[in-house]
């Protein structure tokens, strides 16, 4: 089995327990806190997962009251073999909350006493006055619900864009501006993101999820200019994806305040040249970057060792080099533009559209439709055509024998998209 398909130390993973997802960086001897504060919170040591394939399930073995180790489950059997027989229908059952003889405090004591998740579920079903009267379907549904809540089993996944999107959306949709995975996929599709091209993205308020998705799709060819606002770019999701150095070299960073008007570029025989003012600003940023790099690199031997192991660095270039590379790509022209931000996108979009080659697409995401409605008329007056403003409606379906139907709960909204094509004036 290839090394990349196994859980390795010093790499990020996604830990799943029931519907709960959390990102962790595997390090020897380190423990990680899961769950909400209070009785449901516990800590895990993941040393036992190193070397196991991604997607493996692990049993949580209690070390102390709140501390667990993990041990791989060789034969993961999904059925608990609790359901034997059931009633004909549920018409006589009354959901008044009094059918369970155990109190919440007693159930917590069962968990704390060292019983396994299966034993806890079995005890709960035995103390339910209506369990045997339920139909077999209802019993299975009841057991699966309790098993997800009390089973001490986790699954460790390799980070992916879909998993990160699901994790952020479940934890706090506002952290990524209500950007759902279906909206993200359309954003990449409408902007025609593909390997080998030059693209630009302005991202704010989405935890770097859009940049990570674009970088993942581009691979190791092409170039991606990440335009950001503020002191630092948002790239949390980029760091969680375990990108290699060749993949990170595809992306360069530039502050939006350093992006000049397209008329300000001066062409020379050897290539592009920026104004002296921009050079002086870049030099001052290089001094700040050199100071940060000096703090992170304790000695040259450690840096060389990390490079030999192929561990990705957070920044593969100095800031002045990022600015120069970004300006060079912007002057050459980009083949796709993506804007995803919580603030009003008019100024950002109109500024960056000037670097988009005619005949190429752009896609703008916003959690609100009013800014995009205003932007619609703005870009229409700037030689843009085939404009569309859309909202995606998504609903999951439960697919089970004789029980296939839409899920009761669904997402309220995944944001809005404005997309189109820039054309030439002539």
PDB file of N, CA, C and O in Angstrom, residues 31 41-45 60-69 111-114 152:
ATOM      1  N   UNK A  31      -2.707  14.709  22.740  1.00  0.00           N
ATOM      2  CA  UNK A  31      -4.122  14.367  22.896  1.00  0.00           C
ATOM      3  C   UNK A  31      -4.980  15.479  22.307  1.00  0.00           C
ATOM      4  O   UNK A  31      -4.564  16.642  22.246  1.00  0.00           O
ATOM      5  N   UNK A  41     -17.670  15.835  26.723  1.00  0.00           N
ATOM      6  CA  UNK A  41     -16.331  16.128  26.231  1.00  0.00           C
ATOM      7  C   UNK A  41     -15.351  15.034  26.639  1.00  0.00           C
ATOM      8  O   UNK A  41     -15.410  14.508  27.749  1.00  0.00           O
ATOM      9  N   UNK A  42     -14.439  14.686  25.747  1.00  0.00           N
ATOM     10  CA  UNK A  42     -13.432  13.670  26.028  1.00  0.00           C
ATOM     11  C   UNK A  42     -12.178  13.986  25.218  1.00  0.00           C
ATOM     12  O   UNK A  42     -12.195  14.822  24.313  1.00  0.00           O
ATOM     13  N   UNK A  43     -11.078  13.312  25.561  1.00  0.00           N
ATOM     14  CA  UNK A  43      -9.814  13.517  24.858  1.00  0.00           C
ATOM     15  C   UNK A  43      -9.356  12.197  24.253  1.00  0.00           C
ATOM     16  O   UNK A  43      -9.594  11.119  24.803  1.00  0.00           O
ATOM     17  N   UNK A  44      -8.673  12.299  23.096  1.00  0.00           N
ATOM     18  CA  UNK A  44      -8.218  11.131  22.359  1.00  0.00           C
ATOM     19  C   UNK A  44      -6.717  11.203  22.124  1.00  0.00           C
ATOM     20  O   UNK A  44      -6.177  12.272  21.820  1.00  0.00           O
ATOM     21  N   UNK A  45      -6.055  10.072  22.242  1.00  0.00           N
ATOM     22  CA  UNK A  45      -4.673   9.925  21.802  1.00  0.00           C
ATOM     23  C   UNK A  45      -4.691   9.081  20.538  1.00  0.00           C
ATOM     24  O   UNK A  45      -5.158   7.936  20.553  1.00  0.00           O
ATOM     25  N   UNK A  60     -12.546   3.187  20.581  1.00  0.00           N
ATOM     26  CA  UNK A  60     -11.999   4.020  21.643  1.00  0.00           C
ATOM     27  C   UNK A  60     -11.882   3.192  22.918  1.00  0.00           C
ATOM     28  O   UNK A  60     -12.876   2.683  23.435  1.00  0.00           O
ATOM     29  N   UNK A  61     -10.650   3.021  23.403  1.00  0.00           N
ATOM     30  CA  UNK A  61     -10.401   2.248  24.609  1.00  0.00           C
ATOM     31  C   UNK A  61     -10.085   3.198  25.759  1.00  0.00           C
ATOM     32  O   UNK A  61      -9.156   4.007  25.673  1.00  0.00           O
ATOM     33  N   UNK A  62     -10.877   3.085  26.816  1.00  0.00           N
ATOM     34  CA  UNK A  62     -10.765   4.016  27.932  1.00  0.00           C
ATOM     35  C   UNK A  62      -9.457   3.804  28.693  1.00  0.00           C
ATOM     36  O   UNK A  62      -9.094   2.687  29.067  1.00  0.00           O
ATOM     37  N   UNK A  63      -8.749   4.916  28.931  1.00  0.00           N
ATOM     38  CA  UNK A  63      -7.534   4.913  29.752  1.00  0.00           C
ATOM     39  C   UNK A  63      -7.844   5.469  31.130  1.00  0.00           C
ATOM     40  O   UNK A  63      -7.425   4.922  32.151  1.00  0.00           O
ATOM     41  N   UNK A  64      -8.580   6.566  31.148  1.00  0.00           N
ATOM     42  CA  UNK A  64      -9.047   7.156  32.400  1.00  0.00           C
ATOM     43  C   UNK A  64     -10.466   7.655  32.170  1.00  0.00           C
ATOM     44  O   UNK A  64     -11.101   7.287  31.176  1.00  0.00           O
ATOM     45  N   UNK A  65     -10.962   8.490  33.054  1.00  0.00           N
ATOM     46  CA  UNK A  65     -12.348   8.938  32.970  1.00  0.00           C
ATOM     47  C   UNK A  65     -12.663   9.620  31.651  1.00  0.00           C
ATOM     48  O   UNK A  65     -13.696   9.365  31.035  1.00  0.00           O
ATOM     49  N   UNK A  66     -11.762  10.498  31.164  1.00  0.00           N
ATOM     50  CA  UNK A  66     -12.026  11.270  29.948  1.00  0.00           C
ATOM     51  C   UNK A  66     -11.008  11.018  28.844  1.00  0.00           C
ATOM     52  O   UNK A  66     -11.093  11.621  27.779  1.00  0.00           O
ATOM     53  N   UNK A  67     -10.029  10.146  29.075  1.00  0.00           N
ATOM     54  CA  UNK A  67      -8.961   9.912  28.104  1.00  0.00           C
ATOM     55  C   UNK A  67      -9.131   8.542  27.457  1.00  0.00           C
ATOM     56  O   UNK A  67      -9.373   7.542  28.136  1.00  0.00           O
ATOM     57  N   UNK A  68      -8.975   8.507  26.120  1.00  0.00           N
ATOM     58  CA  UNK A  68      -9.110   7.270  25.361  1.00  0.00           C
ATOM     59  C   UNK A  68      -7.916   7.100  24.426  1.00  0.00           C
ATOM     60  O   UNK A  68      -7.374   8.077  23.894  1.00  0.00           O
ATOM     61  N   UNK A  69      -7.531   5.851  24.220  1.00  0.00           N
ATOM     62  CA  UNK A  69      -6.643   5.457  23.136  1.00  0.00           C
ATOM     63  C   UNK A  69      -7.485   4.858  22.024  1.00  0.00           C
ATOM     64  O   UNK A  69      -8.677   4.562  22.218  1.00  0.00           O
ATOM     65  N   UNK A 111     -22.192   5.228  30.922  1.00  0.00           N
ATOM     66  CA  UNK A 111     -21.045   5.508  30.068  1.00  0.00           C
ATOM     67  C   UNK A 111     -19.771   5.625  30.885  1.00  0.00           C
ATOM     68  O   UNK A 111     -18.702   5.160  30.470  1.00  0.00           O
ATOM     69  N   UNK A 112     -19.882   6.253  32.058  1.00  0.00           N
ATOM     70  CA  UNK A 112     -18.696   6.463  32.894  1.00  0.00           C
ATOM     71  C   UNK A 112     -18.231   5.189  33.575  1.00  0.00           C
ATOM     72  O   UNK A 112     -17.088   5.109  34.044  1.00  0.00           O
ATOM     73  N   UNK A 113     -19.105   4.189  33.652  1.00  0.00           N
ATOM     74  CA  UNK A 113     -18.749   2.961  34.364  1.00  0.00           C
ATOM     75  C   UNK A 113     -17.834   2.047  33.568  1.00  0.00           C
ATOM     76  O   UNK A 113     -17.368   1.028  34.087  1.00  0.00           O
ATOM     77  N   UNK A 114     -17.604   2.381  32.305  1.00  0.00           N
ATOM     78  CA  UNK A 114     -16.704   1.574  31.486  1.00  0.00           C
ATOM     79  C   UNK A 114     -17.397   0.637  30.532  1.00  0.00           C
ATOM     80  O   UNK A 114     -16.736  -0.151  29.845  1.00  0.00           O
ATOM     81  N   UNK A 152     -18.558   4.079  20.816  1.00  0.00           N
ATOM     82  CA  UNK A 152     -17.209   4.627  20.976  1.00  0.00           C
ATOM     83  C   UNK A 152     -16.348   4.174  19.804  1.00  0.00           C
ATOM     84  O   UNK A 152     -15.368   3.434  19.948  1.00  0.00           O
TER      85      UNK A 152
END
